[in-house]
Short mmCIF file of C-alpha atoms in Angstrom, two decimals:
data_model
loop_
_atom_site.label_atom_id
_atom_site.label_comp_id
_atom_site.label_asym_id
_atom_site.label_seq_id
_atom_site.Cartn_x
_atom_site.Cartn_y
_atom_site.Cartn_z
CA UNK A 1 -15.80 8.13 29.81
CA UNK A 2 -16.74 4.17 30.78
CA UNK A 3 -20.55 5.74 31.12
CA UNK A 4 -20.77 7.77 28.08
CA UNK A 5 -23.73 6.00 26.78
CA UNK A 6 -25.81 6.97 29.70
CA UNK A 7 -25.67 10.57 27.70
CA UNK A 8 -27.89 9.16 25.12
CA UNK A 9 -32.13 9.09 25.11
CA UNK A 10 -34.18 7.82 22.46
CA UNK A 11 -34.70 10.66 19.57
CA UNK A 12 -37.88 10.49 17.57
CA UNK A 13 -38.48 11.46 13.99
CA UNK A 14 -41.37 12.26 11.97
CA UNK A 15 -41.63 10.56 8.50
CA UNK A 16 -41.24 12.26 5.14
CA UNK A 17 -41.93 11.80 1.89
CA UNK A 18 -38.04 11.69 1.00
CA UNK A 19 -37.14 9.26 4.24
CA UNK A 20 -34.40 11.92 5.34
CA UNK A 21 -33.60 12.55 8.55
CA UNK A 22 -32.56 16.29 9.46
CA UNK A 23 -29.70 16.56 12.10
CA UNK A 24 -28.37 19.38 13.13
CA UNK A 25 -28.35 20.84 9.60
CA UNK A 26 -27.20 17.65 8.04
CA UNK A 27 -29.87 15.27 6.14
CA UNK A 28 -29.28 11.48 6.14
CA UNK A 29 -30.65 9.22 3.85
CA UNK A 30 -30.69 5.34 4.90
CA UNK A 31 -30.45 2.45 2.67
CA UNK A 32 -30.15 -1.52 2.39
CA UNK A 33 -28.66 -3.46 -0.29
CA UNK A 34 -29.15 -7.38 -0.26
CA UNK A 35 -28.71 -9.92 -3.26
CA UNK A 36 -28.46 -7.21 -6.03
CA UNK A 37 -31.53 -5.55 -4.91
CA UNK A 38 -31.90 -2.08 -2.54
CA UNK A 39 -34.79 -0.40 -1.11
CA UNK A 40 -34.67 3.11 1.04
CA UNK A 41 -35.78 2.87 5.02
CA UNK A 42 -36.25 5.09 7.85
CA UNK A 43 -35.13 5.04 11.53
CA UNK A 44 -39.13 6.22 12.43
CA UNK A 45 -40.69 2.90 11.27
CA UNK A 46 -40.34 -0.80 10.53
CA UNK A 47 -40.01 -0.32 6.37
CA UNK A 48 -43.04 -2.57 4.78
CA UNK A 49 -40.64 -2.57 1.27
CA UNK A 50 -41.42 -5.85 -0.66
CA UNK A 51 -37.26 -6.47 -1.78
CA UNK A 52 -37.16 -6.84 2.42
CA UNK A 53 -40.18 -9.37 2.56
CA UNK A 54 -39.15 -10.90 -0.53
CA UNK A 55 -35.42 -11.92 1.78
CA UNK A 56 -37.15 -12.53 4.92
CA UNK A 57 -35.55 -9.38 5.95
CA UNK A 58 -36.23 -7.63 9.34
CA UNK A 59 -35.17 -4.45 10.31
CA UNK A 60 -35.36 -2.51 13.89
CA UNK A 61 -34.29 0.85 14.14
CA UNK A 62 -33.25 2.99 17.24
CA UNK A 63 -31.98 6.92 17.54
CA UNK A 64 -30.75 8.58 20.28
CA UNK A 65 -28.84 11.87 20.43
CA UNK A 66 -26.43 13.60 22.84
CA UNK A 67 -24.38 16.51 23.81
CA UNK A 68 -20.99 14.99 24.87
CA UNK A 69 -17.28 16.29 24.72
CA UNK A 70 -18.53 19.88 23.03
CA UNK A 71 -20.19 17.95 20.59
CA UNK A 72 -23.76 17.33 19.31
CA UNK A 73 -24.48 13.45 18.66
CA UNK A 74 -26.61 11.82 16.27
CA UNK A 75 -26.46 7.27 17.19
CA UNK A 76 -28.23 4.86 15.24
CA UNK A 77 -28.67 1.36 15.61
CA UNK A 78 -30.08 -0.94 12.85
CA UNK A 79 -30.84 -4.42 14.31
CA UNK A 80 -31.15 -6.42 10.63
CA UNK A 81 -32.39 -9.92 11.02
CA UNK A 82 -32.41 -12.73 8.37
CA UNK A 83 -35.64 -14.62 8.98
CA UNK A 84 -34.11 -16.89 6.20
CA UNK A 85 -32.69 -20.58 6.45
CA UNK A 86 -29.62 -19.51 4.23
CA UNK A 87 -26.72 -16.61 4.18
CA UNK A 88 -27.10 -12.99 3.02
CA UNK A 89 -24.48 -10.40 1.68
CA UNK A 90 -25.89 -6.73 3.55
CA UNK A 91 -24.98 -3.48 2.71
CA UNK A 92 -25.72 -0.95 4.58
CA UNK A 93 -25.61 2.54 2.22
CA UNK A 94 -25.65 5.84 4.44
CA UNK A 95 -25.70 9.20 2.55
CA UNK A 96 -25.32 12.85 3.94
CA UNK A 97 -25.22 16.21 2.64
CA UNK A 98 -25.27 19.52 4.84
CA UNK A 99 -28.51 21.44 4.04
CA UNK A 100 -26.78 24.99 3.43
CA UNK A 101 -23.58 23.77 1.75
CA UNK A 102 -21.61 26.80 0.43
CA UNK A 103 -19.02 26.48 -2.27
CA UNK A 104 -16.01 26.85 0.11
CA UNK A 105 -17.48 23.56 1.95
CA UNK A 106 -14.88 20.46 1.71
CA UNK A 107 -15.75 16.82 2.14
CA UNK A 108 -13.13 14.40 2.65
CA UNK A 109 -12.74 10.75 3.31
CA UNK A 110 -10.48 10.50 6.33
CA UNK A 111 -8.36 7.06 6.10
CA UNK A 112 -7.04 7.75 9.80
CA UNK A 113 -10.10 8.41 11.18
CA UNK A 114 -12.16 5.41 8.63
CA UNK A 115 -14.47 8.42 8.57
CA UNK A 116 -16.42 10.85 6.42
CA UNK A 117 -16.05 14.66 7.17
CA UNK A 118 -18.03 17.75 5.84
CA UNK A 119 -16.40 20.87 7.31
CA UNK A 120 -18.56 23.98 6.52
CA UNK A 121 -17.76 27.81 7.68
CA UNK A 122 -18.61 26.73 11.17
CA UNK A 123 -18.57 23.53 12.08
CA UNK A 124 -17.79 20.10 10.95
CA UNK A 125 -19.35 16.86 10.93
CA UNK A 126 -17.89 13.68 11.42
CA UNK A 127 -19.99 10.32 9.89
CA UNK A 128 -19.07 7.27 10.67
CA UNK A 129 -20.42 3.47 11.25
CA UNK A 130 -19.50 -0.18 11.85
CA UNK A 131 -21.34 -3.37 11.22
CA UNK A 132 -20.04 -6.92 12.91
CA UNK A 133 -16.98 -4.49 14.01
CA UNK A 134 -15.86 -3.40 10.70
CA UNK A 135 -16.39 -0.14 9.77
CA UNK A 136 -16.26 1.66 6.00
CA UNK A 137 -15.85 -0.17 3.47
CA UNK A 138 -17.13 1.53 0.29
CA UNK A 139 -17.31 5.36 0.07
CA UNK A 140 -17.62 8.12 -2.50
CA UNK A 141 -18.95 11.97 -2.90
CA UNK A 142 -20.05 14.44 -5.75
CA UNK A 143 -20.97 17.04 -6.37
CA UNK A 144 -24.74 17.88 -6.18
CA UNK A 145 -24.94 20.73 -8.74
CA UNK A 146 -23.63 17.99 -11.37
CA UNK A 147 -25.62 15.03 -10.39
CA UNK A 148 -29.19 15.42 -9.61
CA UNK A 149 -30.14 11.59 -8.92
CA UNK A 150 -31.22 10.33 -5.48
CA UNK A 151 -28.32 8.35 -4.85
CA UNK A 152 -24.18 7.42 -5.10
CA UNK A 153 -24.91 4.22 -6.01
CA UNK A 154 -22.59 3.21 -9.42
CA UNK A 155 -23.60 0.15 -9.89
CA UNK A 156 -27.05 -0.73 -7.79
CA UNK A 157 -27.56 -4.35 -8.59
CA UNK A 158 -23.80 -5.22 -8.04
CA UNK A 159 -23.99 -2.56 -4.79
CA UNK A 160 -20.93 -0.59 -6.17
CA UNK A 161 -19.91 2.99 -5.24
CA UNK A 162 -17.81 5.19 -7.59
CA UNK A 163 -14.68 5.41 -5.59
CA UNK A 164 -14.06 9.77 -5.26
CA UNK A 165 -12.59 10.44 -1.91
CA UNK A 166 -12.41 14.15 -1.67
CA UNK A 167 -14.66 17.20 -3.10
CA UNK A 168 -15.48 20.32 -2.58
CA UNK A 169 -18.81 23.04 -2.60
CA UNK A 170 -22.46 21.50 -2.47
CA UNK A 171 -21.47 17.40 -2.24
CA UNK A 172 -23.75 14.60 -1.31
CA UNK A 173 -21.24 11.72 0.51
CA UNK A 174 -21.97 8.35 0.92
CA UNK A 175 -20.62 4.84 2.35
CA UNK A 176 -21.39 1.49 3.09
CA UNK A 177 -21.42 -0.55 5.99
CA UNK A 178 -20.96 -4.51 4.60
CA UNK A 179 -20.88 -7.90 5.99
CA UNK A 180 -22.68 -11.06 5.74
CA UNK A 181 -26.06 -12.47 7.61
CA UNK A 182 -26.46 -15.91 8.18
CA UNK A 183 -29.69 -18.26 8.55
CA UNK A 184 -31.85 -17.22 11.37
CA UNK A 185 -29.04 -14.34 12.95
CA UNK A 186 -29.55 -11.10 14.00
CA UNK A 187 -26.79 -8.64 13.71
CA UNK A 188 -26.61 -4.48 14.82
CA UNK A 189 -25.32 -2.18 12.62
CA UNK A 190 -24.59 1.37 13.83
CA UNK A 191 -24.33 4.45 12.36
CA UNK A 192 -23.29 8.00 14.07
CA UNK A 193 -23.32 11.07 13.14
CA UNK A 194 -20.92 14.16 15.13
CA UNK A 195 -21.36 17.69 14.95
CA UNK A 196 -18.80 20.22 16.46
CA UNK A 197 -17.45 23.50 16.13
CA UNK A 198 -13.75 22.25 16.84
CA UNK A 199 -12.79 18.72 14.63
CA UNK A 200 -10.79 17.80 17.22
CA UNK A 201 -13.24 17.03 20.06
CA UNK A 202 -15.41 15.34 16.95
CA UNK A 203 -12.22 12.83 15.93
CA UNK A 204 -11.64 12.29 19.73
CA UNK A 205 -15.26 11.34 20.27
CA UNK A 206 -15.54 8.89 17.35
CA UNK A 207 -12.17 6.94 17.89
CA UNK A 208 -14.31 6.21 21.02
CA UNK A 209 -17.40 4.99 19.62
CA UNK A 210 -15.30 2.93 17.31
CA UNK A 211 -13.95 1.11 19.91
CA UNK A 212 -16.78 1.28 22.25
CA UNK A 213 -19.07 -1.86 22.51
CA UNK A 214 -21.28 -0.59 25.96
CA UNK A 215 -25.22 -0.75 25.33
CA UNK A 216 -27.40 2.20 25.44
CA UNK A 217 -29.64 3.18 28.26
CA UNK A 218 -32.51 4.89 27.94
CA UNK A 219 -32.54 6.34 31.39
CA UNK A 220 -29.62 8.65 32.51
#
């Protein structure tokens, strides 16, 4: 299992209007909160938003995908440099809903796992992150037939989630990734993403990653 990373190659999306990406069936959305202020971005490009320039933000993003331990894997990594001569609270905000929830659908918050799970009729996907090795630290989930605005987001400028940490039918979930940034560092945050058809090979697979700190290669 040392070599697992050699699984991964570099995945490439196509841009869209609504900066999802499309996984497997489950759509991402990708955000960054800094100094009360938060934009949307997208693995496929370097994002040109002015609350970024405005911080002397930079942000580098990498996918790669898999098929390891049964499972189908979704890695990104979000190099986030402060270009800055003083220190910055991030937040990375990752949201996910499956794209043919069904009322039976449960999403959970998994305090054993420090992960986010959406089991459907057939499979169930594990979401999880870390950022300067902490992982979760905000999370929360509704339901989409209730709530029809783009985000989870409570509180934007004070980068808040409503706290809910289990829901059923069509949800939207979301979580944050948080630490600080100092003058002139660059740090990785990483976010992954497991599909399988049995949770069991997913929860084995992520306590891995967790605790997993081996680079990619782009050549198996």
């Amino acid at each position: 299992m040392d070599t697992i990373f050699q699984n991964f190659q570099p995945l490439c999306f196509h841009d869209d209007k609504d900066s999802c990406l499309n996984f497997e069936g489950i759509l991402t959305k990708m955000g960054i909160w800094t100094e009360g202020e938060f934009c949307w971005i997208h693995p496929s490009f370097a994002s040109l938003s002015t609350i970024l320039e405005e911080y002397y933000l930079t942000l580098n993003c990498q996918t790669f995908d898999a098929f390891i331990n049964h499972c189908n894997v979704l890695y990104v990594k979000v190099n986030i440099s402060n270009q800055s001569n003083r220190y910055q609270t991030i937040k990375m905000y990752l949201q996910q809903e499956i794209e043919c929830q069904k009322q039976q659908d449960v999403v959970y918050y998994a305090p054993n796992e420090q992960a986010m799970i959406h089991h459907s009729a057939d499979h169930a996907f594990l979401c999880n992150g870390k950022y300067k090795e902490k992982g979760i630290i905000q999370y929360s989930m509704r339901s989409r037939e209730r709530d029809l605005s783009s985000h989870l987001w409570k509180d934007i400028p004070k980068g808040r989630l409503c706290f809910q940490p289990f829901s059923t039918g069509k949800v939207t979930s979301a979580f944050t990734l948080e630490g600080n940034l100092g003058p002139y560092e660059t740090h990785t945050a990483c976010y992954w993403l497991i599909k399988g058809q049995h949770s069991q090979n997913a929860h084995m697979l992520n306590q891995f990653l967790r605790k997993n700190t081996l680079e990619f290669r782009k050549e198996k």
